[in-house]
PDB file of C-alpha atoms in Angstrom:
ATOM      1  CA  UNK M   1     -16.117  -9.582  -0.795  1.00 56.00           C
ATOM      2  CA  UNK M   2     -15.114 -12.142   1.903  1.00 72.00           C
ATOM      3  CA  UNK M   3     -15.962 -12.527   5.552  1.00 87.00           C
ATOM      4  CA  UNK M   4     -12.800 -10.714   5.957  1.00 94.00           C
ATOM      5  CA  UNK M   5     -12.384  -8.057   3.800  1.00 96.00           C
ATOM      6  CA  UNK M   6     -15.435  -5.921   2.769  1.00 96.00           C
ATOM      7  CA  UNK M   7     -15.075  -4.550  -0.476  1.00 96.00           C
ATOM      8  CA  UNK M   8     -16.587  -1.309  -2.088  1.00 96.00           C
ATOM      9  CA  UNK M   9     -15.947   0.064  -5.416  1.00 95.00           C
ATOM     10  CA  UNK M  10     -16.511   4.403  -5.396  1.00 94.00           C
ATOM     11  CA  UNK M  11     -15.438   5.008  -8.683  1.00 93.00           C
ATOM     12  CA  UNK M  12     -11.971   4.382  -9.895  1.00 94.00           C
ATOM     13  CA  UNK M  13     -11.206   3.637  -6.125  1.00 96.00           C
ATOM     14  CA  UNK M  14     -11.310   0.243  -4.515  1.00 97.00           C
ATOM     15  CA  UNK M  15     -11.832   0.226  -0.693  1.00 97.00           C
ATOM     16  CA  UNK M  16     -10.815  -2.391   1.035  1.00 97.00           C
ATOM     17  CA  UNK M  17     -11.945  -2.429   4.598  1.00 97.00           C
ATOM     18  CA  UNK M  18     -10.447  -5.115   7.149  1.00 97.00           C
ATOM     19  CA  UNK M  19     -12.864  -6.705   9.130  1.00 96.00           C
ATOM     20  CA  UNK M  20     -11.939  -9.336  11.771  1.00 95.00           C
ATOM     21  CA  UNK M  21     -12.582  -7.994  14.935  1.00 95.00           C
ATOM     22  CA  UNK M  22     -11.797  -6.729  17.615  1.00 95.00           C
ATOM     23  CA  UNK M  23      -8.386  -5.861  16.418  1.00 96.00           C
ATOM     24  CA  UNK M  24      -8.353  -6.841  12.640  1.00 97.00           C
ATOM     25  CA  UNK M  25      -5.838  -9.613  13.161  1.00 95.00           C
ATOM     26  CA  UNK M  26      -4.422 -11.034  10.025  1.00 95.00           C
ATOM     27  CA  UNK M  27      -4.986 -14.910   9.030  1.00 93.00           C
ATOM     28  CA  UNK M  28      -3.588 -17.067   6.235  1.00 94.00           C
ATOM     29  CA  UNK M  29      -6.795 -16.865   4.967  1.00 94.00           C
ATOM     30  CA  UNK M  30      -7.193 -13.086   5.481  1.00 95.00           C
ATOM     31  CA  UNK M  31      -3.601 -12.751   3.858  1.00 96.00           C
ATOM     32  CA  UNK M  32      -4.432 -15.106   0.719  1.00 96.00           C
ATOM     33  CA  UNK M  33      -7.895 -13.217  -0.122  1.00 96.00           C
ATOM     34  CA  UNK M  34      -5.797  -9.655   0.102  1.00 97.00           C
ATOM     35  CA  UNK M  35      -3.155 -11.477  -2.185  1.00 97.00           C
ATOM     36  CA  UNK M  36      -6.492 -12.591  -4.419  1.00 96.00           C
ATOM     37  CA  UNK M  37      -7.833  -9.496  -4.527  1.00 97.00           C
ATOM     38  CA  UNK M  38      -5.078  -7.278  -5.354  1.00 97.00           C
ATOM     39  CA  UNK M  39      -4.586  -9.747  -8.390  1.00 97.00           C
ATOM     40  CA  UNK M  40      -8.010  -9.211  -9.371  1.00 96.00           C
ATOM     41  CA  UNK M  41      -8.196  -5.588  -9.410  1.00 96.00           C
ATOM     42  CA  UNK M  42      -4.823  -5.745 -11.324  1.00 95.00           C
ATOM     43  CA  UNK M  43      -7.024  -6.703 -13.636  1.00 94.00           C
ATOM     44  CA  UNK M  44     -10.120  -4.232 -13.757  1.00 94.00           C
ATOM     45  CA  UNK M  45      -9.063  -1.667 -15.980  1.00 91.00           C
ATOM     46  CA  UNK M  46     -11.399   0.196 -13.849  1.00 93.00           C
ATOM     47  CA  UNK M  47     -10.170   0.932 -10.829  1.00 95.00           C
ATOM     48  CA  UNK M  48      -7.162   3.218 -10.940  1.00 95.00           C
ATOM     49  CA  UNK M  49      -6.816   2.997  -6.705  1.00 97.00           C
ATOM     50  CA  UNK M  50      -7.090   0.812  -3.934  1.00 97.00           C
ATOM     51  CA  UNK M  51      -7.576   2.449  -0.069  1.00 98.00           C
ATOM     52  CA  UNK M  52      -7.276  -0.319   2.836  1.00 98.00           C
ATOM     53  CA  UNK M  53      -8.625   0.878   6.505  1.00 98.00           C
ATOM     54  CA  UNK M  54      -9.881  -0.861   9.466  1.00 97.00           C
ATOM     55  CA  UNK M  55     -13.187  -1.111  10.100  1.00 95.00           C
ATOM     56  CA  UNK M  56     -14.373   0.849  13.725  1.00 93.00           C
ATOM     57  CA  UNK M  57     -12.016   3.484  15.244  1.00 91.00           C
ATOM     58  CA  UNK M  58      -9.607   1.808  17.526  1.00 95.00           C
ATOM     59  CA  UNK M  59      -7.422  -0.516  14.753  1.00 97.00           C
ATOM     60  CA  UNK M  60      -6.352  -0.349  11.703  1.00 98.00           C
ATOM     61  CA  UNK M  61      -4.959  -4.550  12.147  1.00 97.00           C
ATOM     62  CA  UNK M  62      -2.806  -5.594  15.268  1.00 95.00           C
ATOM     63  CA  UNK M  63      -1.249  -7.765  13.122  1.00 92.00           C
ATOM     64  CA  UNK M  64      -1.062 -11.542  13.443  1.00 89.00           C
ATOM     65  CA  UNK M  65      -2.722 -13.132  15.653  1.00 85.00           C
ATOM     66  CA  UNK M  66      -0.082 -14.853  18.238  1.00 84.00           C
ATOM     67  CA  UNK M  67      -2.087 -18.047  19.080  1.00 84.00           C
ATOM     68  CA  UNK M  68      -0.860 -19.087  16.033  1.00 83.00           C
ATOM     69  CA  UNK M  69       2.398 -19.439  17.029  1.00 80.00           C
ATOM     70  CA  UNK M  70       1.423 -20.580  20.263  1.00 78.00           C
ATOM     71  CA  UNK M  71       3.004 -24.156  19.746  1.00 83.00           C
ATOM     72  CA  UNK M  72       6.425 -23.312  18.641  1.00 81.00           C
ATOM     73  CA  UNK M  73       5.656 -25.526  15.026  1.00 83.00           C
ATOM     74  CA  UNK M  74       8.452 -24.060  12.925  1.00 87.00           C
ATOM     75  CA  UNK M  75       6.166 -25.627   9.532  1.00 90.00           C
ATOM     76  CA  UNK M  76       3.563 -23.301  10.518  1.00 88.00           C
ATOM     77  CA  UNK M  77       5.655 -20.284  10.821  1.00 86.00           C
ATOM     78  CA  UNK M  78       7.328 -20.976   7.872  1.00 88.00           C
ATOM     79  CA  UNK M  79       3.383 -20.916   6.324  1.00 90.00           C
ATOM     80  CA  UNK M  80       2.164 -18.154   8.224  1.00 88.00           C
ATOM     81  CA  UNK M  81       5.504 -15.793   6.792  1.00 89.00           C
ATOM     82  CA  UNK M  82       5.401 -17.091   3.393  1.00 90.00           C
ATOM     83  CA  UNK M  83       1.810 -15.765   2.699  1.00 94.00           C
ATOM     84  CA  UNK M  84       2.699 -12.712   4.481  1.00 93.00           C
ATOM     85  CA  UNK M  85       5.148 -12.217   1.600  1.00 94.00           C
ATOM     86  CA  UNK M  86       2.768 -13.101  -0.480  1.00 95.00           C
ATOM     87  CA  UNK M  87       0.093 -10.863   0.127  1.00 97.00           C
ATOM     88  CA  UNK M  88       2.570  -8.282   0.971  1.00 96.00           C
ATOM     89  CA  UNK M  89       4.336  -8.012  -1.971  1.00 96.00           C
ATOM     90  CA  UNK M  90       1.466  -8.697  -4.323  1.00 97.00           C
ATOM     91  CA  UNK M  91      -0.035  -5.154  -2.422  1.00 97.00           C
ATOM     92  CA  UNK M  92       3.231  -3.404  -3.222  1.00 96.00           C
ATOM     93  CA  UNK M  93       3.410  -4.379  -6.630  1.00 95.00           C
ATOM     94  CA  UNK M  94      -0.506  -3.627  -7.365  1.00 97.00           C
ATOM     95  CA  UNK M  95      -0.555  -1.216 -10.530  1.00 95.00           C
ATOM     96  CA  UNK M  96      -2.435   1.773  -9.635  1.00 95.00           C
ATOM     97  CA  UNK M  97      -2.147   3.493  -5.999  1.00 97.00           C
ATOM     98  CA  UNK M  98      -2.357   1.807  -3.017  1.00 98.00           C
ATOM     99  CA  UNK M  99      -3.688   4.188   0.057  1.00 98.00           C
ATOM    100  CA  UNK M 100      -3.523   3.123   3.838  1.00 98.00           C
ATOM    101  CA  UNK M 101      -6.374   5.219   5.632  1.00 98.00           C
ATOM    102  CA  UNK M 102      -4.568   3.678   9.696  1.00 98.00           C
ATOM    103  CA  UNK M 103      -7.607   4.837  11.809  1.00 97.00           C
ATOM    104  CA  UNK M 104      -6.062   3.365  14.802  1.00 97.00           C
ATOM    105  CA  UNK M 105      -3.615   0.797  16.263  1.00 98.00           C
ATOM    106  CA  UNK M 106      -0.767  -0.123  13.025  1.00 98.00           C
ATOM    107  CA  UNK M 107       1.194  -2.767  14.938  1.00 96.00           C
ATOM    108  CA  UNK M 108       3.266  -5.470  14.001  1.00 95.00           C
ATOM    109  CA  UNK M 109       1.822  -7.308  10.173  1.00 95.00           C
ATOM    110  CA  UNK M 110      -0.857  -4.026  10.697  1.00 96.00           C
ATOM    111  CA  UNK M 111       1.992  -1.517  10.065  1.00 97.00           C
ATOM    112  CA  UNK M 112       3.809  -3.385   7.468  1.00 96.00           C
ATOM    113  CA  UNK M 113       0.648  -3.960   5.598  1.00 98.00           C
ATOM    114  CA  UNK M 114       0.366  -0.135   5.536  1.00 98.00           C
ATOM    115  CA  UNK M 115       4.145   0.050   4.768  1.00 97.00           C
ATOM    116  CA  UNK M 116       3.597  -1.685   1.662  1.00 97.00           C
ATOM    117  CA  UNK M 117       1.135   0.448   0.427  1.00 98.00           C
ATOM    118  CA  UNK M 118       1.958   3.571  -1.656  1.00 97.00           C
ATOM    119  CA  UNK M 119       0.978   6.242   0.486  1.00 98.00           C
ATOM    120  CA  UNK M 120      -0.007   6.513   4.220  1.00 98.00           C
ATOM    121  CA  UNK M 121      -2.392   8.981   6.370  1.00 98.00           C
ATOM    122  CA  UNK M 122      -2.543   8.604   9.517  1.00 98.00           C
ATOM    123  CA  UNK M 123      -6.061   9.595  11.912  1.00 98.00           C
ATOM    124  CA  UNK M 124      -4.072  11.588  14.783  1.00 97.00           C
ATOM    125  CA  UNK M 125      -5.250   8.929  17.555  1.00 97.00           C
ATOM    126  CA  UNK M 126      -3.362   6.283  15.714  1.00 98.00           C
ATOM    127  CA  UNK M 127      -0.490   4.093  16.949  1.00 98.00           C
ATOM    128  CA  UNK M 128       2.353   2.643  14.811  1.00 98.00           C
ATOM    129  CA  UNK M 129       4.811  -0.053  15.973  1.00 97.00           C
ATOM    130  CA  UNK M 130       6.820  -3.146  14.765  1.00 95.00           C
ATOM    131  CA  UNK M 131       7.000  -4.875  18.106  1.00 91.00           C
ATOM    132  CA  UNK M 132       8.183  -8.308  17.234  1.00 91.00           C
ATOM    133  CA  UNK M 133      11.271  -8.483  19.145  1.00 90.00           C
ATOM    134  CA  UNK M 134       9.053  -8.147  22.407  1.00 85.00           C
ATOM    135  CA  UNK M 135       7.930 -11.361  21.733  1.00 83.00           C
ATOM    136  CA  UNK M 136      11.162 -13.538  20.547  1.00 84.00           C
ATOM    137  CA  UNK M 137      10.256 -12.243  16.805  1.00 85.00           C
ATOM    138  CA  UNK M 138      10.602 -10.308  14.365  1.00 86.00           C
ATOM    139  CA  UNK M 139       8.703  -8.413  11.574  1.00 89.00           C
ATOM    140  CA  UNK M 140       8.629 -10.731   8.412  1.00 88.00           C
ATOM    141  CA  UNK M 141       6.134  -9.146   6.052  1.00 91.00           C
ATOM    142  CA  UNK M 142       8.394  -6.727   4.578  1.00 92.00           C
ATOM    143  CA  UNK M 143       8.973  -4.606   8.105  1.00 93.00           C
ATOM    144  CA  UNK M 144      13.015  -4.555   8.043  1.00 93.00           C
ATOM    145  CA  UNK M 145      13.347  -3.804   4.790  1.00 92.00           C
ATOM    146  CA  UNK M 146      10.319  -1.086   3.538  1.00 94.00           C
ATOM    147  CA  UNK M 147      10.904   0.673   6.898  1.00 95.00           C
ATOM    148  CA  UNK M 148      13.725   1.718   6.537  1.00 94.00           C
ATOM    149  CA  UNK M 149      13.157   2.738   2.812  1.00 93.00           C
ATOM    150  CA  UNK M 150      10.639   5.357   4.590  1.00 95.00           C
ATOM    151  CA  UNK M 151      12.223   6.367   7.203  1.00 96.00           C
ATOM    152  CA  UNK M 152      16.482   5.455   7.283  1.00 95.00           C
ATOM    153  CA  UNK M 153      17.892   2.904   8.759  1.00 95.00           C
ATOM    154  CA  UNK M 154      18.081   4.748  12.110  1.00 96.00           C
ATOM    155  CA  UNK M 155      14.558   5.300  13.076  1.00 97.00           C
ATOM    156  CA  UNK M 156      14.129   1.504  11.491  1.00 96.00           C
ATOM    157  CA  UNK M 157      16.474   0.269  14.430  1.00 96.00           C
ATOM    158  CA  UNK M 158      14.399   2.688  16.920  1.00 96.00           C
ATOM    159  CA  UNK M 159      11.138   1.150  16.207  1.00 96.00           C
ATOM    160  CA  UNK M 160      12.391  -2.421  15.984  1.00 95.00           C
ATOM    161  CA  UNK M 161      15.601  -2.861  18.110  1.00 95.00           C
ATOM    162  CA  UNK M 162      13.721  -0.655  21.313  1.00 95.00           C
ATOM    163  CA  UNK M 163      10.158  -1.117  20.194  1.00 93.00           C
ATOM    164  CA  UNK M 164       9.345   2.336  19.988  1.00 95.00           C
ATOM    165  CA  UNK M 165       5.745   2.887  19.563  1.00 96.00           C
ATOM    166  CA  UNK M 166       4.836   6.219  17.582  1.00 97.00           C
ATOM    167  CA  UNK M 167       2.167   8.283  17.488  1.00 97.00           C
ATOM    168  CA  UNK M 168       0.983  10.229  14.129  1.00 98.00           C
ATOM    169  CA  UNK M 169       2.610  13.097  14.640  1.00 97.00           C
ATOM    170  CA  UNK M 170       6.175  11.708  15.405  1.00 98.00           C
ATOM    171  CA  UNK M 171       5.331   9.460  12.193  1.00 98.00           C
ATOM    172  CA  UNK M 172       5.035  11.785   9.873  1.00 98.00           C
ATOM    173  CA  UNK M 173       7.752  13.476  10.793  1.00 97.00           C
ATOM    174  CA  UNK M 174       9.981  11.139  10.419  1.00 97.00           C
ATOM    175  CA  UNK M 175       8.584  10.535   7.013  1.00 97.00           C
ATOM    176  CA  UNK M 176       6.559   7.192   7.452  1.00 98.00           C
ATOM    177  CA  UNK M 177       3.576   8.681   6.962  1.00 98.00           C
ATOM    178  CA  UNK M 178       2.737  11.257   4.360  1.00 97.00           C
ATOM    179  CA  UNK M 179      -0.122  13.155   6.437  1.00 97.00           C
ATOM    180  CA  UNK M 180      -2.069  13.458   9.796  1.00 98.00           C
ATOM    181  CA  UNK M 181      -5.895  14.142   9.833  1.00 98.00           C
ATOM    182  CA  UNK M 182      -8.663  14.237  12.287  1.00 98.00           C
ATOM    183  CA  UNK M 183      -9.721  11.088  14.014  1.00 97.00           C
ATOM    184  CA  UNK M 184     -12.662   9.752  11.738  1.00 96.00           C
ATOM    185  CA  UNK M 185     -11.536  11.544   8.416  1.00 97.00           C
ATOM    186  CA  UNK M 186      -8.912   8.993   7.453  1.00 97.00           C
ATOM    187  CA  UNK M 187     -10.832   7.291   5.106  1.00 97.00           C
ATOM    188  CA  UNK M 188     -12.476  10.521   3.432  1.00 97.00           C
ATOM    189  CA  UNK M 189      -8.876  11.920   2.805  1.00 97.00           C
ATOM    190  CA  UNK M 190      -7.591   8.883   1.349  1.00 97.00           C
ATOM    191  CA  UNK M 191     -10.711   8.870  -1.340  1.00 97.00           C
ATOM    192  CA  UNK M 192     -10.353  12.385  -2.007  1.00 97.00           C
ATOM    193  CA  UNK M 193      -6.488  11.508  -2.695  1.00 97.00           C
ATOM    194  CA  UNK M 194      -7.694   8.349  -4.736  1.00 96.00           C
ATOM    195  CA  UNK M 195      -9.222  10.747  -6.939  1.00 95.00           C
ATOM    196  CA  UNK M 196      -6.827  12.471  -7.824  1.00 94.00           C
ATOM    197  CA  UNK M 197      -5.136   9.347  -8.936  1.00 93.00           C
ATOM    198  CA  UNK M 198      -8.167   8.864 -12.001  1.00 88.00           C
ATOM    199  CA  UNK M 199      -6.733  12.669 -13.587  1.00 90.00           C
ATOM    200  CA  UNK M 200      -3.763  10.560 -14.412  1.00 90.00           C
ATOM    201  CA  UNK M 201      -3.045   8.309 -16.786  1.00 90.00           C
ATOM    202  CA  UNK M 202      -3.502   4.691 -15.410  1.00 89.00           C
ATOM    203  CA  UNK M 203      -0.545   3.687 -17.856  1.00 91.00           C
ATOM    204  CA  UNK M 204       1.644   6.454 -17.289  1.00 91.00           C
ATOM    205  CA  UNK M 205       0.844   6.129 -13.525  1.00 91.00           C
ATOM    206  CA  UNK M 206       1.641   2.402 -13.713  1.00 90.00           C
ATOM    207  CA  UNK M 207       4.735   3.078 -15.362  1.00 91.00           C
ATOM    208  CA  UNK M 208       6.222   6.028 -12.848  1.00 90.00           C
ATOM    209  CA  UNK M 209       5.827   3.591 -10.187  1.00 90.00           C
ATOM    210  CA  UNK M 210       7.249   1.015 -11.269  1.00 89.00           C
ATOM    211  CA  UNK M 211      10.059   3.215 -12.317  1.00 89.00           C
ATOM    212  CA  UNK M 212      10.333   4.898  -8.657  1.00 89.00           C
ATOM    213  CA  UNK M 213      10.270   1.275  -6.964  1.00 88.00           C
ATOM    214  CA  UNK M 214      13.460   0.153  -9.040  1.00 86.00           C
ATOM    215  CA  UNK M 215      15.585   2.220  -6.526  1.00 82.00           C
ATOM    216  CA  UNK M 216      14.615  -0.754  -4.052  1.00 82.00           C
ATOM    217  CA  UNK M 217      17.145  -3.137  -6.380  1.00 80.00           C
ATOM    218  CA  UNK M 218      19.216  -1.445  -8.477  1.00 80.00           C
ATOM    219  CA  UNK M 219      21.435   1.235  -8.511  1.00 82.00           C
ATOM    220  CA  UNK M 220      20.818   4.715 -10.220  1.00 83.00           C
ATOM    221  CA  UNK M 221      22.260   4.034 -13.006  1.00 85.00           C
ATOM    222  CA  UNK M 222      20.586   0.869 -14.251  1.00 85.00           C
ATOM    223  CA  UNK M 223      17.241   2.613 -13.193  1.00 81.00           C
ATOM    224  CA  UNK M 224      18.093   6.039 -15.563  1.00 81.00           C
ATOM    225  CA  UNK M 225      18.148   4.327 -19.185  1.00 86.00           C
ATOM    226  CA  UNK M 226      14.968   1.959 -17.999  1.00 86.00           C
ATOM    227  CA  UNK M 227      12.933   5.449 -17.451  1.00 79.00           C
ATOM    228  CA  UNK M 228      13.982   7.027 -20.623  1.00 84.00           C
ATOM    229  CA  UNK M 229      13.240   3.866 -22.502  1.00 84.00           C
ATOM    230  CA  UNK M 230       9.842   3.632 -20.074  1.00 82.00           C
ATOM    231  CA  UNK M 231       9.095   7.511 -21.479  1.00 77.00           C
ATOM    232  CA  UNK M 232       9.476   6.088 -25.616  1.00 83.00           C
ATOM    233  CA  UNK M 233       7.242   3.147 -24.548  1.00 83.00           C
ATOM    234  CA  UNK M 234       4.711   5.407 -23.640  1.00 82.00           C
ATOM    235  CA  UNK M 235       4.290   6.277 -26.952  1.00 82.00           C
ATOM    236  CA  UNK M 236       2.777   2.907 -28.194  1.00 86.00           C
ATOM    237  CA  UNK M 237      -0.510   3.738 -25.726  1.00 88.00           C
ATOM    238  CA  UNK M 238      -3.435   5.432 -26.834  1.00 86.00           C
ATOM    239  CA  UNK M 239      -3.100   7.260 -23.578  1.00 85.00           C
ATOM    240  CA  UNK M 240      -0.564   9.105 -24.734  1.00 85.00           C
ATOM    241  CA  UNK M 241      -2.056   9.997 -27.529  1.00 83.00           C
ATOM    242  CA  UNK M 242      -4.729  11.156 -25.465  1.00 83.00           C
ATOM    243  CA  UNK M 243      -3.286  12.954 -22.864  1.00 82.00           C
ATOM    244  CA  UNK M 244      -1.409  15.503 -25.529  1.00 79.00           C
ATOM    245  CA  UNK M 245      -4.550  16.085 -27.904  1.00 84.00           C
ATOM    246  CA  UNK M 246      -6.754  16.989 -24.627  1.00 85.00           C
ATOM    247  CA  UNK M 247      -4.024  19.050 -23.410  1.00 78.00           C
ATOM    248  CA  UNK M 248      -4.011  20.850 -26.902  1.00 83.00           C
ATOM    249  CA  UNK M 249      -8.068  20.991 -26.650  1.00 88.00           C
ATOM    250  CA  UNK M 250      -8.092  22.753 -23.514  1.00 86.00           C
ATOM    251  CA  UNK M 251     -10.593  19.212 -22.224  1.00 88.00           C
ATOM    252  CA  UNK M 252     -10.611  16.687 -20.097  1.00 87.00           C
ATOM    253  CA  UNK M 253      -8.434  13.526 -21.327  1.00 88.00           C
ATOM    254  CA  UNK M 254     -11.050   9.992 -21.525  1.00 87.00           C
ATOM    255  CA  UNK M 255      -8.521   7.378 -20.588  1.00 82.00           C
ATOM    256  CA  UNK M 256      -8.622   3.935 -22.240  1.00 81.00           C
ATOM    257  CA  UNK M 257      -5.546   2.372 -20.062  1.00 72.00           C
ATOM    258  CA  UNK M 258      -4.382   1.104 -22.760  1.00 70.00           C
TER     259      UNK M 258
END
């Protein structure tokens, strides 16, 4: 729990609400306690999820705040981006699911925040952009590159190149979000999709991501003899073991994520 993010475990589900209003701009602070956090629940073999949202209706985060970069001191860009990265990439390489519930405005370090997440829904009132260039700069948290994962490298140039601003319907059809609710039921769909996550196996889970994120780096066939030798591994967890016997009781599997 910090000043800026408010913190609420329901569950197996961490959620993470952002709270710097009026627009939920991100600070090097802000950034290093997300970075913090993420690390932390890495390491509570309780929580299988993590959902981020913005607190209020309007944003989800604008972003960074430009004041910052108000002076034109190139040391304090070079600051600002590097624990972008770092809380970016710590979020994208969290363990269980990550979950971005944008209730509103997604712009700029907003969106890529949600871009590094796992899985997106989108409130149908909300706003996505990566509108950098506008202002001499350009997206830095991950933006060029898990964009256009999502969506090709088209629609990547789109929003970036001619700052296209999209709505949630245009975004998920272009794939960079995975569904559209009701304004206000953002949050309740991502829990209810959290959920879903604590059926799994938090090891096998772990695992199949990893596995599906490989595709970022290396080519196909480097990735297909890592997740047959990922699938053999399996079989040193007790997870495993307790996945098939439940199956075979007709219960419930009790995890040990281990």
């Amino acid at each position: 729990m910090s000043d800026y993010l408010l913190v609420e475990k329901k569950g197996n589900t961490a959620v993470v609400t952002f709270n710097n209003p009026p627009a939920h701009t991100w600070t090097a602070q802000s950034l290093a306690e997300l970075r913090d956090l993420v690390l932390a629940l890495n390491d509570d073999k309780e929580i299988y999820a993590l959902v981020l949202t913005g607190g209020g209706e309007k944003f989800f985060s604008a972003g960074a705040d430009l004041n910052v970069f108000a002076s034109g001191d190139k040391a304090i860009a070079r600051d600002m981006s590097d624990i972008f990265g770092q809380a970016f990439e710590t979020l994208s390489q969290f363990r269980g699911v990550s979950i971005a519930a944008i209730n509103g405005y997604a712009m700029g370090g907003g969106l890529e925040v949600a871009l590094a997440c796992d899985i997106r829904i989108a409130e149908q009132h909300a706003v996505m952009a990566l509108p950098e260039a506008t202002v001499g700069l350009l997206p830095c948290a991950g933006g060029t590159q898990n964009l256009a994962i999502l969506v090709g490298e088209g629609w990547t140039k789109r929003m970036i190149l001619c700052g296209e601003r999209l709505d949630a319907t245009k975004a998920q059809t272009i794939g960079l979000v995975e569904d559209v609710v009701a304004s206000g039921e953002g949050l309740t769909s991502a829990i209810e999709l959290a959920k879903k996550v604590a059926k799994q196996s938090p090891v096998a889970v772990a695992a199949c991501k990893q596995l599906v994120q490989k595709n970022r780096h290396m080519p196909i066939s480097e990735a297909l003899p890592q997740e047959r030798k990922a699938f053999v591994d399996l079989f040193d967890s007790e997870d495993q073991k307790e996945g098939v016997q439940a199956f075979l009781e007709k219960r419930k599997p009790v995890w040990q994520n281990k």
